PDB file of C-alpha atoms in Angstrom:
ATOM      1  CA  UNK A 670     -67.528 -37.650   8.569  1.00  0.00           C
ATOM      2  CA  UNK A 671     -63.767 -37.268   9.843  1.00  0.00           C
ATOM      3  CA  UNK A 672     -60.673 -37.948   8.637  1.00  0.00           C
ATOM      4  CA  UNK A 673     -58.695 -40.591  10.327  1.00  0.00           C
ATOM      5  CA  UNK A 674     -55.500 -41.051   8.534  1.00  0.00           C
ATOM      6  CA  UNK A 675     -53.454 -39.968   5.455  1.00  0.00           C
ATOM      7  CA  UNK A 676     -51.063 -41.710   3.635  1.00  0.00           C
ATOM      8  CA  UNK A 677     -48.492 -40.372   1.289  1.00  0.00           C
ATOM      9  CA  UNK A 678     -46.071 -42.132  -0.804  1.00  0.00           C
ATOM     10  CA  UNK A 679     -43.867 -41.943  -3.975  1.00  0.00           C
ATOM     11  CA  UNK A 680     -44.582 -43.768  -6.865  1.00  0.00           C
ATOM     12  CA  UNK A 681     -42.113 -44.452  -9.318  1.00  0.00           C
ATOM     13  CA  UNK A 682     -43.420 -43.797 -13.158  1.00  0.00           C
ATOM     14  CA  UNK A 683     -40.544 -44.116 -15.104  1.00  0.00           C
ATOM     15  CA  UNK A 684     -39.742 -40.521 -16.493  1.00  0.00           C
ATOM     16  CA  UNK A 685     -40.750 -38.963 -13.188  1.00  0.00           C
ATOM     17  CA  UNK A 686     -42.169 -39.908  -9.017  1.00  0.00           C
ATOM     18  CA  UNK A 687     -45.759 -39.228  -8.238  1.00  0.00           C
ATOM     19  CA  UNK A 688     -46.983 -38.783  -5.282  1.00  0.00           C
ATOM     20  CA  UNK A 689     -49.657 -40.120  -4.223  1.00  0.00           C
ATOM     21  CA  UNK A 690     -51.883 -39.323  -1.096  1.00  0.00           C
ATOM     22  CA  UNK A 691     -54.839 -41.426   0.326  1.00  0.00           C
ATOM     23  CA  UNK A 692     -56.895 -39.496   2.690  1.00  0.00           C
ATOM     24  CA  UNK A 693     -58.994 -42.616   4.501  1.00  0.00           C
ATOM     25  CA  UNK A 694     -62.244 -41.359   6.507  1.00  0.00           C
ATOM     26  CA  UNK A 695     -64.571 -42.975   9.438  1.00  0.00           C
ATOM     27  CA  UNK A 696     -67.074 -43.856   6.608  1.00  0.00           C
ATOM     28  CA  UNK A 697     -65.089 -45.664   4.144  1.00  0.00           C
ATOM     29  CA  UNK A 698     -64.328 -43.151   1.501  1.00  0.00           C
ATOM     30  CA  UNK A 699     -60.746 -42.549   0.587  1.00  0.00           C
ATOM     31  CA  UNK A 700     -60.177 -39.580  -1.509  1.00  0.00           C
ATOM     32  CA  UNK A 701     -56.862 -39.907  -3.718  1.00  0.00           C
ATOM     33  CA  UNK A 702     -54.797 -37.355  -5.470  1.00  0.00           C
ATOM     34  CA  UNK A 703     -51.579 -37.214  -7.313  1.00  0.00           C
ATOM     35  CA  UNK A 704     -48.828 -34.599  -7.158  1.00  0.00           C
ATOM     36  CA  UNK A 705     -45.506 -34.257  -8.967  1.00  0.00           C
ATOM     37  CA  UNK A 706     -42.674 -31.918  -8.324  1.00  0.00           C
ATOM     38  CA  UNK A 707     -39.773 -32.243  -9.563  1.00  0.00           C
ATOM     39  CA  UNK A 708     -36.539 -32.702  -8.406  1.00  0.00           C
ATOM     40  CA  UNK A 709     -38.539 -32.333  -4.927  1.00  0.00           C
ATOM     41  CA  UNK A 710     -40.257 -35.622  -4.179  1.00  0.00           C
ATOM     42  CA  UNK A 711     -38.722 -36.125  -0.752  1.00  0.00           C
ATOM     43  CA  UNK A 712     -39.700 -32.648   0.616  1.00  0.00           C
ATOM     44  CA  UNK A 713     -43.255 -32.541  -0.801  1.00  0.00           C
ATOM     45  CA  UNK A 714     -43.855 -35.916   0.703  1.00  0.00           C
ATOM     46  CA  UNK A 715     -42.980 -34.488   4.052  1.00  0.00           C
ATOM     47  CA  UNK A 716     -44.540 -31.172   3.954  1.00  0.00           C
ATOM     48  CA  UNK A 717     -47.864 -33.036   2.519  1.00  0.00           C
ATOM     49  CA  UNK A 718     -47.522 -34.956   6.516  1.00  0.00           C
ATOM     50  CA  UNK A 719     -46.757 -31.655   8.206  1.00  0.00           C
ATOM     51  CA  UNK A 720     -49.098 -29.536   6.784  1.00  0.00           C
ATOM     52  CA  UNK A 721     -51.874 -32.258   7.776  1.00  0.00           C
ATOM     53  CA  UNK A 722     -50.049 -32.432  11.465  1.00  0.00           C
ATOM     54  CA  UNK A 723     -49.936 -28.424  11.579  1.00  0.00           C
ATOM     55  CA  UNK A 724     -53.259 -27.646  11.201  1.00  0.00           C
ATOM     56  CA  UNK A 725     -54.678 -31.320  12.781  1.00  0.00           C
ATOM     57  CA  UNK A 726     -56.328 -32.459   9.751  1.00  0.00           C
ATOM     58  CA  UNK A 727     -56.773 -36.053  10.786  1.00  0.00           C
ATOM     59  CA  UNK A 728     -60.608 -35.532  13.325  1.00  0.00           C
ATOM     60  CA  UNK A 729     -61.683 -33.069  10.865  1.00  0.00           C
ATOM     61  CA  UNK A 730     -64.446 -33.353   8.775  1.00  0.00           C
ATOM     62  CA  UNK A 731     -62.630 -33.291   4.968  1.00  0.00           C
ATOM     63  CA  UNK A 732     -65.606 -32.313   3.231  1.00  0.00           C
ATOM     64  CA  UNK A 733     -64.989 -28.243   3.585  1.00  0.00           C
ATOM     65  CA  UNK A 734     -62.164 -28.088   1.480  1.00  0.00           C
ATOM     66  CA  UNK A 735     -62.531 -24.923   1.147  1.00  0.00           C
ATOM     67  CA  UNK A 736     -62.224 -23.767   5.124  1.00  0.00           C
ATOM     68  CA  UNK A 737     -59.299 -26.513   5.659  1.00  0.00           C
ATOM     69  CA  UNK A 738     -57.534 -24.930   2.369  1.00  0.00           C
ATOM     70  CA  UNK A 739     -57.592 -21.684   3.995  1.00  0.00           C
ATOM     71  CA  UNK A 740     -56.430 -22.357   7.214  1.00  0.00           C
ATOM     72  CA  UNK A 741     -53.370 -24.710   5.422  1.00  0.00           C
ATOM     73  CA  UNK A 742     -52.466 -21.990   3.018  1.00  0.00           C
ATOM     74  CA  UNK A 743     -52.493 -19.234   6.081  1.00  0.00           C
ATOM     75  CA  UNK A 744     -50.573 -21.595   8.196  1.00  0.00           C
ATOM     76  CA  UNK A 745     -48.040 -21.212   5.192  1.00  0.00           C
ATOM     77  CA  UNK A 746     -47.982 -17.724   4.369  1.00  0.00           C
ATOM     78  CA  UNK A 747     -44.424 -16.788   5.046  1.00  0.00           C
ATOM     79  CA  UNK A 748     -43.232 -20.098   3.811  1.00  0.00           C
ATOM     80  CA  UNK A 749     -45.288 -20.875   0.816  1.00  0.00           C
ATOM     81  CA  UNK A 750     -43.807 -21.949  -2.481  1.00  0.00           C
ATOM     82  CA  UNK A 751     -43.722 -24.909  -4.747  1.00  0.00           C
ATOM     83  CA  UNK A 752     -43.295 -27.864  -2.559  1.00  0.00           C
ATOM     84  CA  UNK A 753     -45.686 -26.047   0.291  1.00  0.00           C
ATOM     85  CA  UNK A 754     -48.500 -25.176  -2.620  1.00  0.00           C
ATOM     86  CA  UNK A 755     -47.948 -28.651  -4.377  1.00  0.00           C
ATOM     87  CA  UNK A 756     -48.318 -29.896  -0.723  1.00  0.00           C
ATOM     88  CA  UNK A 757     -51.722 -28.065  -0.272  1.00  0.00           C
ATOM     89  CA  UNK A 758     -52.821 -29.025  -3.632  1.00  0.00           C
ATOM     90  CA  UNK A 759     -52.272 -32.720  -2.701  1.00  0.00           C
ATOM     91  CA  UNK A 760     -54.657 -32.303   0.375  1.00  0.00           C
ATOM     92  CA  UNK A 761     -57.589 -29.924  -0.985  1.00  0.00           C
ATOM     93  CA  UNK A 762     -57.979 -32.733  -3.984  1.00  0.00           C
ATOM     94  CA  UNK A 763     -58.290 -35.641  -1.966  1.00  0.00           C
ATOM     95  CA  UNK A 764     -60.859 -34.167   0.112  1.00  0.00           C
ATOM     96  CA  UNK A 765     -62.586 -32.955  -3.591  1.00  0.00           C
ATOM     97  CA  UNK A 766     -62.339 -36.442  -4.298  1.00  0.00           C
ATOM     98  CA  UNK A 767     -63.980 -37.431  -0.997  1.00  0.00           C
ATOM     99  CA  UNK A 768     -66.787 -35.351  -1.605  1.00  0.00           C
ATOM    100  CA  UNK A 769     -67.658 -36.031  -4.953  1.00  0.00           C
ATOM    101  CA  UNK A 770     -67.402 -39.780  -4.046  1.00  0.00           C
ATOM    102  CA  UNK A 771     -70.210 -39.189  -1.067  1.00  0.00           C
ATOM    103  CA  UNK A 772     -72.577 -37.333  -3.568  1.00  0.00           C
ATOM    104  CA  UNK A 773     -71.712 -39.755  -6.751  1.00  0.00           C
ATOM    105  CA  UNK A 774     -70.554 -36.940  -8.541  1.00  0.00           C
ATOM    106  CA  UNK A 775     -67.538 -36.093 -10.740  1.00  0.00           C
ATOM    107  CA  UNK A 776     -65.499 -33.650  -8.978  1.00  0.00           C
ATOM    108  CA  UNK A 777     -66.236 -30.996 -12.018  1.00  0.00           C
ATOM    109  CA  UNK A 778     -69.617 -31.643 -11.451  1.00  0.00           C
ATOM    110  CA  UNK A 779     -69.246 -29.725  -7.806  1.00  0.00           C
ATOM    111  CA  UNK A 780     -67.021 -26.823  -9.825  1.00  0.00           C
ATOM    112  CA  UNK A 781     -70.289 -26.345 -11.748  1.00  0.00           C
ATOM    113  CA  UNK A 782     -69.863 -28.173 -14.735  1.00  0.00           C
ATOM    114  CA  UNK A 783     -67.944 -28.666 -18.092  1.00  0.00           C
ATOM    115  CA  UNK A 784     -66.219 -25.791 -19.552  1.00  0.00           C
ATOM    116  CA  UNK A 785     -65.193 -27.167 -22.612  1.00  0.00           C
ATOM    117  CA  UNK A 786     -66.559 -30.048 -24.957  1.00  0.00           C
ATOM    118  CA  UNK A 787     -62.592 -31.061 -25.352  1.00  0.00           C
ATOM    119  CA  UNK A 788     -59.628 -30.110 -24.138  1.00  0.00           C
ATOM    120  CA  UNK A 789     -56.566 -29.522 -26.178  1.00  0.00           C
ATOM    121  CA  UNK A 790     -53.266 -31.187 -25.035  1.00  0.00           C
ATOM    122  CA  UNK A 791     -49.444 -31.119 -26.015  1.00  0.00           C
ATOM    123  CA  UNK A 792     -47.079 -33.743 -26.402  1.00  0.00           C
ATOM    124  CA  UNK A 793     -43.671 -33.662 -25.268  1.00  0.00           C
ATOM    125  CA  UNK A 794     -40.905 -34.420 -28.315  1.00  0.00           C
ATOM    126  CA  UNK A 795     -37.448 -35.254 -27.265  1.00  0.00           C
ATOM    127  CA  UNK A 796     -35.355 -33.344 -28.504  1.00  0.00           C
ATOM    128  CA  UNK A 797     -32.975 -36.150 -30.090  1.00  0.00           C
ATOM    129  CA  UNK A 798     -29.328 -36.524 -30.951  1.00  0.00           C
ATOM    130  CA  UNK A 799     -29.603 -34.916 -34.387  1.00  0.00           C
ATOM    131  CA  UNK A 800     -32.214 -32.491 -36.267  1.00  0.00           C
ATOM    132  CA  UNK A 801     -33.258 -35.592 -38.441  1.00  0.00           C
ATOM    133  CA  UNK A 802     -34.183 -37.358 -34.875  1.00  0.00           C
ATOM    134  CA  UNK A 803     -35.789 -34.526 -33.745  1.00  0.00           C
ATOM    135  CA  UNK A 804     -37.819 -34.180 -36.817  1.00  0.00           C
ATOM    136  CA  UNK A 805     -38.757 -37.774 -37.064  1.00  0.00           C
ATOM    137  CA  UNK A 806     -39.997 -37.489 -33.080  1.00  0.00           C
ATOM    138  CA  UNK A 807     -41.802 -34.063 -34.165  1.00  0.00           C
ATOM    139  CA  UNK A 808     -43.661 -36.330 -37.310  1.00  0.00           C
ATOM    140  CA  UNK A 809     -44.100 -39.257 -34.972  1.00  0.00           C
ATOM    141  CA  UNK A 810     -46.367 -36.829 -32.491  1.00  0.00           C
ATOM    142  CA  UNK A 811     -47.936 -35.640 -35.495  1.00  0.00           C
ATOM    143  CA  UNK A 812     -49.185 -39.052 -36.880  1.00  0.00           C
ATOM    144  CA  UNK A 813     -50.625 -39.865 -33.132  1.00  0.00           C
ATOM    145  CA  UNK A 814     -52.640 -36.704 -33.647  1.00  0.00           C
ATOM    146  CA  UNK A 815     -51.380 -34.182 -31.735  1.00  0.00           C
ATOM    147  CA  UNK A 816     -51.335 -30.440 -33.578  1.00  0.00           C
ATOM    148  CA  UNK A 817     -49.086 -29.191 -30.661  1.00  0.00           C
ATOM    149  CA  UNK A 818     -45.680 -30.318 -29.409  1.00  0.00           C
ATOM    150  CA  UNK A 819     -43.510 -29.295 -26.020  1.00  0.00           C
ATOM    151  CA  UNK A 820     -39.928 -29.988 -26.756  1.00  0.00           C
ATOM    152  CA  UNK A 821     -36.277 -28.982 -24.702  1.00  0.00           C
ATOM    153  CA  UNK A 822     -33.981 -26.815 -27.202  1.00  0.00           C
ATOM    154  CA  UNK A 823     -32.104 -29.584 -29.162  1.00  0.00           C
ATOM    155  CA  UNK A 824     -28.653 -28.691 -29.426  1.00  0.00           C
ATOM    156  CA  UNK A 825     -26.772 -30.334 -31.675  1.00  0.00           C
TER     157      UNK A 825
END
């Protein structure tokens, strides 16, 4: 199997871009992954091309994620840093997602398994214009279930 193109773009989600890569190979499979970094679409989306164009990841077989995340994050050393490592991250997972999708496995499945039953999660609370605001957001998140809460320091 070898990968014969990638595609990158930025996907527009309201509060924040994603971005999105498509790694398409000689037998069909497209692995997919999604990044975000903020305030740093435009240079993640570029890095996620040159990284691939660096190291000639289009002819290469995508499932070793493992030797092609090495030789990125080498490539990278004296340069590596948030949009570089989100850039990395946004290649190693499509090629994950490539081979779970040739084995018809879930990707966790190939980390060795579930490590927890269920996974907490936050929500964010905006902060609001007041503290009754705020409270009413914090009591909103509450009602949906959520026993934790991310918020920005209101100030009032």
């Amino acid at each position: 199997m070898k990968i014969t193109a990638i595609d990158v773009r930025l996907v527009d989600a309201d509060f924040r871009n994603l971005i999105v890569t498509q790694m398409h190979t000689d037998q069909g499979i497209t692995g997919v992954s999604e990044v975000v970094t903020k305030r740093f679409d435009d240079a993640t989306l570029k890095a996620i091309g040159n990284i691939a164009d660096n190291i000639g990841l289009v002819g290469k077989d995508p499932r070793q994620p493992a030797l092609h995340f090495e030789r990125m994050y080498r490539d990278n050393q004296w340069t590596i840093g948030t949009v570089a490592v989100t850039a990395i991250s946004a290649l190693e997972m499509a090629m994950w997602d490539i081979k779970g999708k040739e084995v018809g496995k879930p990707i966790y499945e190939l980390f060795g398994g579930p490590t927890y039953e269920q996974v907490p999660v936050y929500c964010h609370v905006a902060g609001g214009s007041d503290p009754q605001e705020y409270a009413d957001n914090v009591g909103q998140a509450l009602e949906r279930g959520y026993r934790v809460v991310k918020t920005t320091l209101p100030v009032y």
